[in-house]
Tab-separated table of C-alpha atoms and ligand atoms in Angstrom:
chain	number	residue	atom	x	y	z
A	1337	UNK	CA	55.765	-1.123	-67.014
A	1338	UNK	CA	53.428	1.322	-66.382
A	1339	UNK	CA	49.586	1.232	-67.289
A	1340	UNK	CA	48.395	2.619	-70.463
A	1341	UNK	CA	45.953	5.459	-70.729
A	1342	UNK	CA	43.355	4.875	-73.291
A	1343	UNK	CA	42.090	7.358	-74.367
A	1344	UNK	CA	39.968	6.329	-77.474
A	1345	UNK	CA	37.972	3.893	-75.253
A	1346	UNK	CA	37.511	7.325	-72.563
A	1347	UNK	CA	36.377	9.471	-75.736
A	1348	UNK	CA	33.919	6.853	-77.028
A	1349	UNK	CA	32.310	6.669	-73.698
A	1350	UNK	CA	31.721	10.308	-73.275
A	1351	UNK	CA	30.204	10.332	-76.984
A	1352	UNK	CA	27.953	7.290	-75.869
A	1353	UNK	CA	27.011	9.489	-72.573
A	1354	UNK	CA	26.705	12.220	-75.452
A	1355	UNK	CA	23.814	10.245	-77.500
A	1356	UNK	CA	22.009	8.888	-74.659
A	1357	UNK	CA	21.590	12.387	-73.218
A	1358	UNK	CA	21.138	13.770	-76.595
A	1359	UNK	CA	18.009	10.952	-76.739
A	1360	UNK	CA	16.877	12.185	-73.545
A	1361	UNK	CA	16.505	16.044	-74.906
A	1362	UNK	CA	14.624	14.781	-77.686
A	1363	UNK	CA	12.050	12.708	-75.473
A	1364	UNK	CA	12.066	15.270	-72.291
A	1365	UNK	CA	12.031	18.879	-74.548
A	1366	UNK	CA	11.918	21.918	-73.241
A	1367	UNK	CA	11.068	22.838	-69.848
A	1368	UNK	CA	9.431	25.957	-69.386
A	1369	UNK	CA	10.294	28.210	-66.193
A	1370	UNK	CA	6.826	27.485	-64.682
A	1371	UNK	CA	5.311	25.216	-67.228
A	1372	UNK	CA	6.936	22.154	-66.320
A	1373	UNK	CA	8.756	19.869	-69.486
A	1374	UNK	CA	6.512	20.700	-72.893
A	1375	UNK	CA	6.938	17.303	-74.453
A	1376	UNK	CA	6.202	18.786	-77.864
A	1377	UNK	CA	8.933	20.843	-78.106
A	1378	UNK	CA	12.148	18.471	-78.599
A	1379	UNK	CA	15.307	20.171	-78.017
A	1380	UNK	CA	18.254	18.938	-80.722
A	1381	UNK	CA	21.837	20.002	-79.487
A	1382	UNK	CA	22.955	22.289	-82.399
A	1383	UNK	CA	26.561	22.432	-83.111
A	1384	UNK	CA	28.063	25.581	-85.288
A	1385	UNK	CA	31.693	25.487	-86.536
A	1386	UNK	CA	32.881	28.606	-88.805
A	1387	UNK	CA	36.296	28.152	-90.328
A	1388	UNK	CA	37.902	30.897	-92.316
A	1389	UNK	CA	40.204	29.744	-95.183
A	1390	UNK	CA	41.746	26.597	-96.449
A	1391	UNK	CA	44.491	25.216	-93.748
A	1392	UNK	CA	44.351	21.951	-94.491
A	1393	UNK	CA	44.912	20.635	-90.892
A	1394	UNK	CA	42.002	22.672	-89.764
A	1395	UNK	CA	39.971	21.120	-92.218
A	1396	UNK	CA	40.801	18.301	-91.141
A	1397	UNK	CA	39.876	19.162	-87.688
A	1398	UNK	CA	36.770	20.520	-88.816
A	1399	UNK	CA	35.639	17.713	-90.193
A	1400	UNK	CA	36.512	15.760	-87.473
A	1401	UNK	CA	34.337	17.342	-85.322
A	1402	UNK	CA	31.361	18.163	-87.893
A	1403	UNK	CA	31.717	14.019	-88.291
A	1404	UNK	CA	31.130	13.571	-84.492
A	1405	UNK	CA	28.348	15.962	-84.041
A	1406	UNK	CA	26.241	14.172	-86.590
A	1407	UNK	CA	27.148	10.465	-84.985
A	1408	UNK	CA	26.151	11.953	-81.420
A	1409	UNK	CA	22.514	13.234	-83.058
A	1410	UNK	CA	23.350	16.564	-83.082
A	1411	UNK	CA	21.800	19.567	-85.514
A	1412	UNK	CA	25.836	20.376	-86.993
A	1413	UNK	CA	26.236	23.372	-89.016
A	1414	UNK	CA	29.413	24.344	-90.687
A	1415	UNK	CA	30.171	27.747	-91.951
A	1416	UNK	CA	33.407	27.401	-94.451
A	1417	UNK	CA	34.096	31.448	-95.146
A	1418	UNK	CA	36.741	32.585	-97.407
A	1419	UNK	CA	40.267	33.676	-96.681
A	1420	UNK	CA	39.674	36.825	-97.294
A	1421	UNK	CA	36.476	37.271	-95.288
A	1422	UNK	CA	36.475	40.297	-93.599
A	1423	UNK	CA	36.256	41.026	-89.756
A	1424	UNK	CA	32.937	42.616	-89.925
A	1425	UNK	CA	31.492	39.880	-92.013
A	1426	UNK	CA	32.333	37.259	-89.532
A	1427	UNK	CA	31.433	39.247	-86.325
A	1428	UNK	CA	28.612	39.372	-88.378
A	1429	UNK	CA	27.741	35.883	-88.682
A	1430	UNK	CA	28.775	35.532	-84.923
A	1431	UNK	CA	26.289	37.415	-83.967
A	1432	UNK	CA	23.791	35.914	-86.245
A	1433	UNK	CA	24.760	32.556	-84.538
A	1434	UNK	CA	24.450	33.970	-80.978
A	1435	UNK	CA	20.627	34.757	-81.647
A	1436	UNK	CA	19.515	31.718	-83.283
A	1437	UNK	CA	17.546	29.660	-81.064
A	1438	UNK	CA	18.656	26.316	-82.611
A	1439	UNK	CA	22.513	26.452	-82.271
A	1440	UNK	CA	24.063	26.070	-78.525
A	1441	UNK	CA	27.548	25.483	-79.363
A	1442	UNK	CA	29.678	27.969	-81.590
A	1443	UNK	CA	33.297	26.745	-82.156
A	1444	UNK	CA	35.742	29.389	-84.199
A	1445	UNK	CA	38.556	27.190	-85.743
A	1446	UNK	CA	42.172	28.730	-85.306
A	1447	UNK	CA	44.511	30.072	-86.062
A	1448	UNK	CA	42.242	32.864	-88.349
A	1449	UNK	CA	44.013	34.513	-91.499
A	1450	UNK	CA	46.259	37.473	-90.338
A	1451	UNK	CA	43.875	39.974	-91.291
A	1452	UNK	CA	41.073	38.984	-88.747
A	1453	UNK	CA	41.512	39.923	-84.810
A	1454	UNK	CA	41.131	36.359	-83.466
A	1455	UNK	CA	40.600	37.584	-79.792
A	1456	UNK	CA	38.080	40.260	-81.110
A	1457	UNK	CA	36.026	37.343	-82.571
A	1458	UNK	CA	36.524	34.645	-80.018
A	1459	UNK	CA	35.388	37.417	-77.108
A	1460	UNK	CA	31.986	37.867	-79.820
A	1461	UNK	CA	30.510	34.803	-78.844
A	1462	UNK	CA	27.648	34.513	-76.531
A	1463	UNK	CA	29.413	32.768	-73.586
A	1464	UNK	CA	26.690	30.640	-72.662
A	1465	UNK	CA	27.585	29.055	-76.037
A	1466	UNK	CA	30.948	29.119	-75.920
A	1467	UNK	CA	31.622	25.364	-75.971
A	1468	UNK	CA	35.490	26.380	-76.130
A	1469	UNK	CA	35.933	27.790	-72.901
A	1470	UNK	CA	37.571	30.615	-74.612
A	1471	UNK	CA	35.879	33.583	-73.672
A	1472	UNK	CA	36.843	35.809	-70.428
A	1473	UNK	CA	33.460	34.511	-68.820
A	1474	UNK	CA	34.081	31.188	-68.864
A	1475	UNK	CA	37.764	31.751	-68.547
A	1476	UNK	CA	36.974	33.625	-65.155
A	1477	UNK	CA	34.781	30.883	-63.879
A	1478	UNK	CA	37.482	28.464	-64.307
A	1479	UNK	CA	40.013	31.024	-62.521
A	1480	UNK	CA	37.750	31.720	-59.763
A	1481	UNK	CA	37.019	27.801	-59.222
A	1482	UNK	CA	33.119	28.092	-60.610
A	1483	UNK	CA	34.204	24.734	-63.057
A	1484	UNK	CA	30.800	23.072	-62.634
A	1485	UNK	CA	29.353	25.847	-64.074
A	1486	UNK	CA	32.358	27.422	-66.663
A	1487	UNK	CA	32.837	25.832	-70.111
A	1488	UNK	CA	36.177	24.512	-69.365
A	1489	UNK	CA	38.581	24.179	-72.591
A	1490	UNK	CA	38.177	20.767	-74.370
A	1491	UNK	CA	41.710	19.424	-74.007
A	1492	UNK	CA	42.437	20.290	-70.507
A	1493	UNK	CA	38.577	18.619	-69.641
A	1494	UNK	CA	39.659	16.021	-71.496
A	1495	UNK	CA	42.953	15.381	-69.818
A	1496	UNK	CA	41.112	16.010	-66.305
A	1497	UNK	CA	38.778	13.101	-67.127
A	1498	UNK	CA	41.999	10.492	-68.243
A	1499	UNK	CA	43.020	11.850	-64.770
A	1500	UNK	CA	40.594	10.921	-62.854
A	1501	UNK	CA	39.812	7.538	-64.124
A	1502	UNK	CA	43.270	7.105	-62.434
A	1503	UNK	CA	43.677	8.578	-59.889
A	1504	UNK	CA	39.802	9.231	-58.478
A	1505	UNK	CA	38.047	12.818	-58.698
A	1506	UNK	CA	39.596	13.986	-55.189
A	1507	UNK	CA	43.809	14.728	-55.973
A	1508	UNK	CA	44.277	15.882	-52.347
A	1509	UNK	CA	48.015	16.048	-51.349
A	1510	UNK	CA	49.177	15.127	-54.716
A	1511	UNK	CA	51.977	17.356	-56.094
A	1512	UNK	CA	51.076	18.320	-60.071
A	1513	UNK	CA	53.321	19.893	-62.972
A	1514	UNK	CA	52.190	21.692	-65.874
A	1515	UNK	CA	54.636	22.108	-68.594
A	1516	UNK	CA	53.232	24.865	-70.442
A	1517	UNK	CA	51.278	28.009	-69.933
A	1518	UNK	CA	49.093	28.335	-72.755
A	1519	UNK	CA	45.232	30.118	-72.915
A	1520	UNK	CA	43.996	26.862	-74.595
A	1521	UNK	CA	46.037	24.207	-72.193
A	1522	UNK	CA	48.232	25.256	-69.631
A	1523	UNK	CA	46.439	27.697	-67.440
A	1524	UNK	CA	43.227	25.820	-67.789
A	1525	UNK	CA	44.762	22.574	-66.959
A	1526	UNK	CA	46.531	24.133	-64.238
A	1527	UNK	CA	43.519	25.875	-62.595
A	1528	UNK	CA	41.836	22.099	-63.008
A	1529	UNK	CA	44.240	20.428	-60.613
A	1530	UNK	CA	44.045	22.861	-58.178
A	1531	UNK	CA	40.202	22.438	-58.242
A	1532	UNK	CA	40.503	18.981	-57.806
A	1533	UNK	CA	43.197	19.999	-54.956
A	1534	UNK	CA	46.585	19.703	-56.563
A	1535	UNK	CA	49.449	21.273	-55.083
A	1536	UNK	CA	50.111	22.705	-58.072
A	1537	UNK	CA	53.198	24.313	-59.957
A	1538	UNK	CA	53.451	25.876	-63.708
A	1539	UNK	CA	56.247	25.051	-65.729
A	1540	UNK	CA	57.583	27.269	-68.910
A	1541	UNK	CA	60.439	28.314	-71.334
A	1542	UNK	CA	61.704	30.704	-68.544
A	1543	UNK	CA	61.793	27.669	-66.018
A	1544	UNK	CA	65.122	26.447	-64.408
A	1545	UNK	CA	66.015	22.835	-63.890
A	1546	UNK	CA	62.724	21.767	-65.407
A	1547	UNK	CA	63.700	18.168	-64.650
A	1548	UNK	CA	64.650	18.244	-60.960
A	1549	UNK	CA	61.029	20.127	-60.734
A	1550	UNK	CA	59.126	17.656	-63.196
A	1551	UNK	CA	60.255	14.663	-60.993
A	1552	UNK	CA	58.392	16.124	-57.556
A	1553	UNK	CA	55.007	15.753	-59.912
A	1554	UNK	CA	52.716	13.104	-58.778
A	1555	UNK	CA	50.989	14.304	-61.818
A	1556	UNK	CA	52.865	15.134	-64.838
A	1557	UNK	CA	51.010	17.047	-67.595
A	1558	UNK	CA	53.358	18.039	-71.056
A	1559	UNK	CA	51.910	21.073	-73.559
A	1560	UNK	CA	54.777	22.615	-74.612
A	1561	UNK	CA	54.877	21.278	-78.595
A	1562	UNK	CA	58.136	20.113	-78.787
A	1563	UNK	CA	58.808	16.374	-79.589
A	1564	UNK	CA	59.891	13.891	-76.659
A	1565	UNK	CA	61.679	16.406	-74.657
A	1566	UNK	CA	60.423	15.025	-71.124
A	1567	UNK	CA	62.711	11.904	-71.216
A	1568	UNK	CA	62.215	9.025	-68.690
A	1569	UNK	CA	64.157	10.598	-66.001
A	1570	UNK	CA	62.448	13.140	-65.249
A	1571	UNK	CA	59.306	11.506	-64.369
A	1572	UNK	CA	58.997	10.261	-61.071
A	1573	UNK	CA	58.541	6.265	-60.146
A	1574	UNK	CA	54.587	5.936	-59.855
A	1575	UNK	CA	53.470	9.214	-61.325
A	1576	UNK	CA	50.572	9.482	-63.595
A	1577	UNK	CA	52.145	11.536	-66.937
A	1578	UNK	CA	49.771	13.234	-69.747
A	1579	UNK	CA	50.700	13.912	-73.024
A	1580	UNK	CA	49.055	16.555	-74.532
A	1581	UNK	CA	51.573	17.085	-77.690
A	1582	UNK	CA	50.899	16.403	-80.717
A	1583	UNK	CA	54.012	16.479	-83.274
A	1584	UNK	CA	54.557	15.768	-86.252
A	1585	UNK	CA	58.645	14.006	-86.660
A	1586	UNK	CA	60.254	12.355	-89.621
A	1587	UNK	CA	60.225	8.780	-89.783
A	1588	UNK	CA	63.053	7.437	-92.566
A	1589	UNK	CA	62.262	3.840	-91.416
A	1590	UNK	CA	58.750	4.181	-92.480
A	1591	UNK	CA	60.272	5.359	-96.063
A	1592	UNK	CA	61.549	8.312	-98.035
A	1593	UNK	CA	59.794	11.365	-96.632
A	1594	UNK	CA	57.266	9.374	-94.192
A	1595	UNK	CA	56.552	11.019	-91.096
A	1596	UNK	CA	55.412	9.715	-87.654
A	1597	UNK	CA	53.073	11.430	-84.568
A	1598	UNK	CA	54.831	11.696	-81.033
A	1599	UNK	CA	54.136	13.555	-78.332
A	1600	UNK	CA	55.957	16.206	-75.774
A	1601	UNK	CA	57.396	12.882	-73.509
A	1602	UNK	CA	59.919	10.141	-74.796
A	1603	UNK	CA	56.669	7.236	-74.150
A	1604	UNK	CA	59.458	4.689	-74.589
A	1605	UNK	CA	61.455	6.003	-71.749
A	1606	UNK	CA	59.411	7.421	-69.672
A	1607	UNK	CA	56.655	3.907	-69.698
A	1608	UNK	CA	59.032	2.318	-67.794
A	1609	UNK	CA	59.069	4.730	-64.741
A	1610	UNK	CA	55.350	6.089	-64.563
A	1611	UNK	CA	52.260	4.698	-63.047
A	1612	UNK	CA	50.098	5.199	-65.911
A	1613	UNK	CA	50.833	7.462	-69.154
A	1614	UNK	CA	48.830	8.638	-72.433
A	1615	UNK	CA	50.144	7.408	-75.342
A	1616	UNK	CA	50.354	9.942	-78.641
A	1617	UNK	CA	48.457	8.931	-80.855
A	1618	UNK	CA	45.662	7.894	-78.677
A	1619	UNK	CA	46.020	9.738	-75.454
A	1620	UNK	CA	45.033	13.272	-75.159
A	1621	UNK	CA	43.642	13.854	-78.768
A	1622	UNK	CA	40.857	11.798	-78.993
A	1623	UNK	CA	39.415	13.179	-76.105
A	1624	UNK	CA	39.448	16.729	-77.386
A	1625	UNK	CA	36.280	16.156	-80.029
A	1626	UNK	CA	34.883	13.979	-77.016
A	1627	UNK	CA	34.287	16.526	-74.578
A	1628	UNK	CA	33.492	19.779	-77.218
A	1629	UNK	CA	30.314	17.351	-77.658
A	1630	UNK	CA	29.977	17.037	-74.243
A	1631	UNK	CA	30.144	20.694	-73.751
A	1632	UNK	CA	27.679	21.068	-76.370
A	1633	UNK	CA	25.172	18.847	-74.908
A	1634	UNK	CA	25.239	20.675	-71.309
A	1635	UNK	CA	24.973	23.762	-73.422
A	1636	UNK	CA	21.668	22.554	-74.742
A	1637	UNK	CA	20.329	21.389	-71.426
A	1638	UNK	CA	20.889	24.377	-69.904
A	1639	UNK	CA	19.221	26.188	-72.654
A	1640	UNK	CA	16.219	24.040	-72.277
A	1641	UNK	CA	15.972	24.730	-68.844
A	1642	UNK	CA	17.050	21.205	-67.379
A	1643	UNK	CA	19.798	19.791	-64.672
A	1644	UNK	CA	23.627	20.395	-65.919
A	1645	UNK	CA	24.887	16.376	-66.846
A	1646	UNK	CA	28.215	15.093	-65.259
A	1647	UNK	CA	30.853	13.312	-67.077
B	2526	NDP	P1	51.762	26.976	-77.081
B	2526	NDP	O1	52.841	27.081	-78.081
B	2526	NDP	O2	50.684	27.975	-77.023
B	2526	NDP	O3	52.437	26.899	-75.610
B	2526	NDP	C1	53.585	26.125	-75.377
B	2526	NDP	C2	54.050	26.328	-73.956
B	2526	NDP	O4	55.224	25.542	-73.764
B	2526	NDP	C3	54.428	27.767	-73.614
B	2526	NDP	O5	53.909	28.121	-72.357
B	2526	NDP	C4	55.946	27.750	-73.614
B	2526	NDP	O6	56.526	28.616	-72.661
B	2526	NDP	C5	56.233	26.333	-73.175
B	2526	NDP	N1	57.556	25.908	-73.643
B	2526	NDP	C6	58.076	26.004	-74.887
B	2526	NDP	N2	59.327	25.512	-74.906
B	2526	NDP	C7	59.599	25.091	-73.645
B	2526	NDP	C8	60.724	24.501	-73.034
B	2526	NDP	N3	61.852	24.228	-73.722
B	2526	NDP	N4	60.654	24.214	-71.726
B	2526	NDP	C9	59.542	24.485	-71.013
B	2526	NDP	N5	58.429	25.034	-71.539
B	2526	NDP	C10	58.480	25.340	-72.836
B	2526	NDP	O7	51.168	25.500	-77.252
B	2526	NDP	P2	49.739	24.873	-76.848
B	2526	NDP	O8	49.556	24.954	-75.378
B	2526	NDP	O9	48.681	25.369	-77.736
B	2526	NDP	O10	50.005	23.344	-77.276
B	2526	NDP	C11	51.010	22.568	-76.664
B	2526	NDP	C12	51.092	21.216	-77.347
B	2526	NDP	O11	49.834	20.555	-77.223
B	2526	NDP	C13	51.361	21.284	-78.865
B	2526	NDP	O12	52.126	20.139	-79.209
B	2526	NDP	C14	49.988	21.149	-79.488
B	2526	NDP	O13	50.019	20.587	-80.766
B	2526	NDP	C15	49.325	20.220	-78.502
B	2526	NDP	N6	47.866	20.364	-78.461
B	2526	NDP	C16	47.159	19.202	-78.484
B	2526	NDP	C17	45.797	19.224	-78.446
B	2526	NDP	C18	45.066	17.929	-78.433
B	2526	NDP	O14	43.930	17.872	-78.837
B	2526	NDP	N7	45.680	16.857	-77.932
B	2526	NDP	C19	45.042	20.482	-78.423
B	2526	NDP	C20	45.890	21.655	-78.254
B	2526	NDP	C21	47.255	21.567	-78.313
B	2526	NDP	P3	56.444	30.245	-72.776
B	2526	NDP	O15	55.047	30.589	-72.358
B	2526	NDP	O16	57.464	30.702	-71.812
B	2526	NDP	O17	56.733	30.578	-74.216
């Protein structure tokens, strides 16, 4: 039986990391190119999330993360705009956002309503407070290697960190596979493991014998968003597999019109052949909020002119 990946008890020690160096800003302040620290001038990390319309599972996410930001200490700000809020409006308050002094995260929920040109808005914010790794700055750091100083995307960070708590910070000589070629997980996760020096291959619906090429993967990352397709034989004996899907099945035994959360792997299956796995629920997902506060905390320590923290 393999080992478990916890990934609650991971996310609840980044937030703790979060707090402490969240207390630290507020003792140190700012430090002034020259000046030295100016004690009077605390520093609060300041959190902004704008979400445009009423999708309930973004709200849910929303409040998720407005939730965590408070616990961690953090000035959180949350801009709920209409549906039919119009492009200009919210570039608007994008740019509003980018100029104020106290905010040094800004987090656009998706997906936005038809009408509004998502990429348009995501490429509006200021990139040193991009805290989603979304914009072509930060998304050309990561591609060029620069990750200590790119904001990388939270679930792929967040994955990278289960990783490493596994399998050390150096992957030298280890063979990964990245179902999945998404902006938000694939690529970034991808350009991660080759970072931490990954032989690395990208998998995708165009693939061919996904399963011969998913069992050469030391490391086994799944983003593809489609329930338990990676079944226990295509992992191989030992490797370290991470979940990163999150769907939504039925679940009859639970009762009439119950449903249940899995993930892209068959867990059941394929805990008997890895090393160590994520579960879904529990895996991947809690990590997500984790490290878009730990972004947001190295976003305000840069800003106030201090050392970038680790995790
Ligand atoms: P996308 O839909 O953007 O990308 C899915 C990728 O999977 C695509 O590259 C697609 O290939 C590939 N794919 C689809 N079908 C197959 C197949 N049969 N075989 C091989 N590859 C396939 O999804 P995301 O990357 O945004 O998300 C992936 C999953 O991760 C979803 O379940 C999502 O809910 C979850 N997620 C979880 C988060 C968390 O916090 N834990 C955060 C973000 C996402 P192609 O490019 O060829 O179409």
């Amino acid at each position: 039986m393999s080992t478990v990946i916890d990934g609650r008890k991971t996310a609840a020690e980044v937030v703790e990391k979060v707090k402490a160096l969240t207390s630290d800003l507020a003792a140190k302040g700012f430090s002034a190119p020259g000046l030295g620290v100016v004690p009077g001038l605390a520093v609060v990390p300041g959190l902004a999330v704008v979400i445009v319309g009423e999708d309930p599972a973004s709200q849910v996410y929303v409040a998720n993360k407005s939730r965590t930001a408070k616990e961690c200490g953090f000035h959180s700000v949350q801009h709920t705009l209409a549906a039919d809020t119009g492009e200009a409006d919210l570039l608007k308050l994008i740019g509003e956002l980018n100029a104020d002094p106290a905010i040094h995260g800004i987090l656009v929920q998706l997906p936005l309503p038809g009408h509004i040109d998502s990429g348009k808005v995501i490429q509006a914010i200021a990139p040193e407070k991009d805290v989603d790794g979304f914009t072509y700055v930060n998304v050309g750091k990561l591609g060029a290697g620069e990750s200590t100083t790119a904001f990388v995307p939270c679930t792929p960070a967040g994955s990278m960190l289960l990783i490493e708590r596994v399998r050390g910070r150096d992957l030298s000589g280890l063979n990964a596979v990245v179902i999945g070629r998404s902006n938000i997980v694939g690529k970034p996760m991808a350009n991660l493991l080759l970072a931490a020096n990954c032989t690395v291959t990208v998998a995708h619906s165009r693939t061919k014998d996904l399963a011969a090429l998913a069992r050469t993967a030391d490391i086994l990352v799944a983003a593809v968003g489609r329930p338990e397709m990676v079944k226990g034989d295509w992992v191989k004996p030992g490797a370290t597999v991470i979940d990163v899907g999150i769907n939504r099945i039925p679940a009859p035994e639970k009762g009439e019109g119950k449903t249940r959360l899995v993930g892209d792997v068959d867990y059941a299956q394929a805990a008997e052949v890895a090393g160590a796995i994520t579960p879904v629920p529990g895996g991947v997902g809690p990590m997500t909020i984790a490290m878009l506060m730990a972004n947001t905390v190295v976003s305000a320590c840069l800003a106030a002119g201090l050392a970038r923290p680790e995790f």
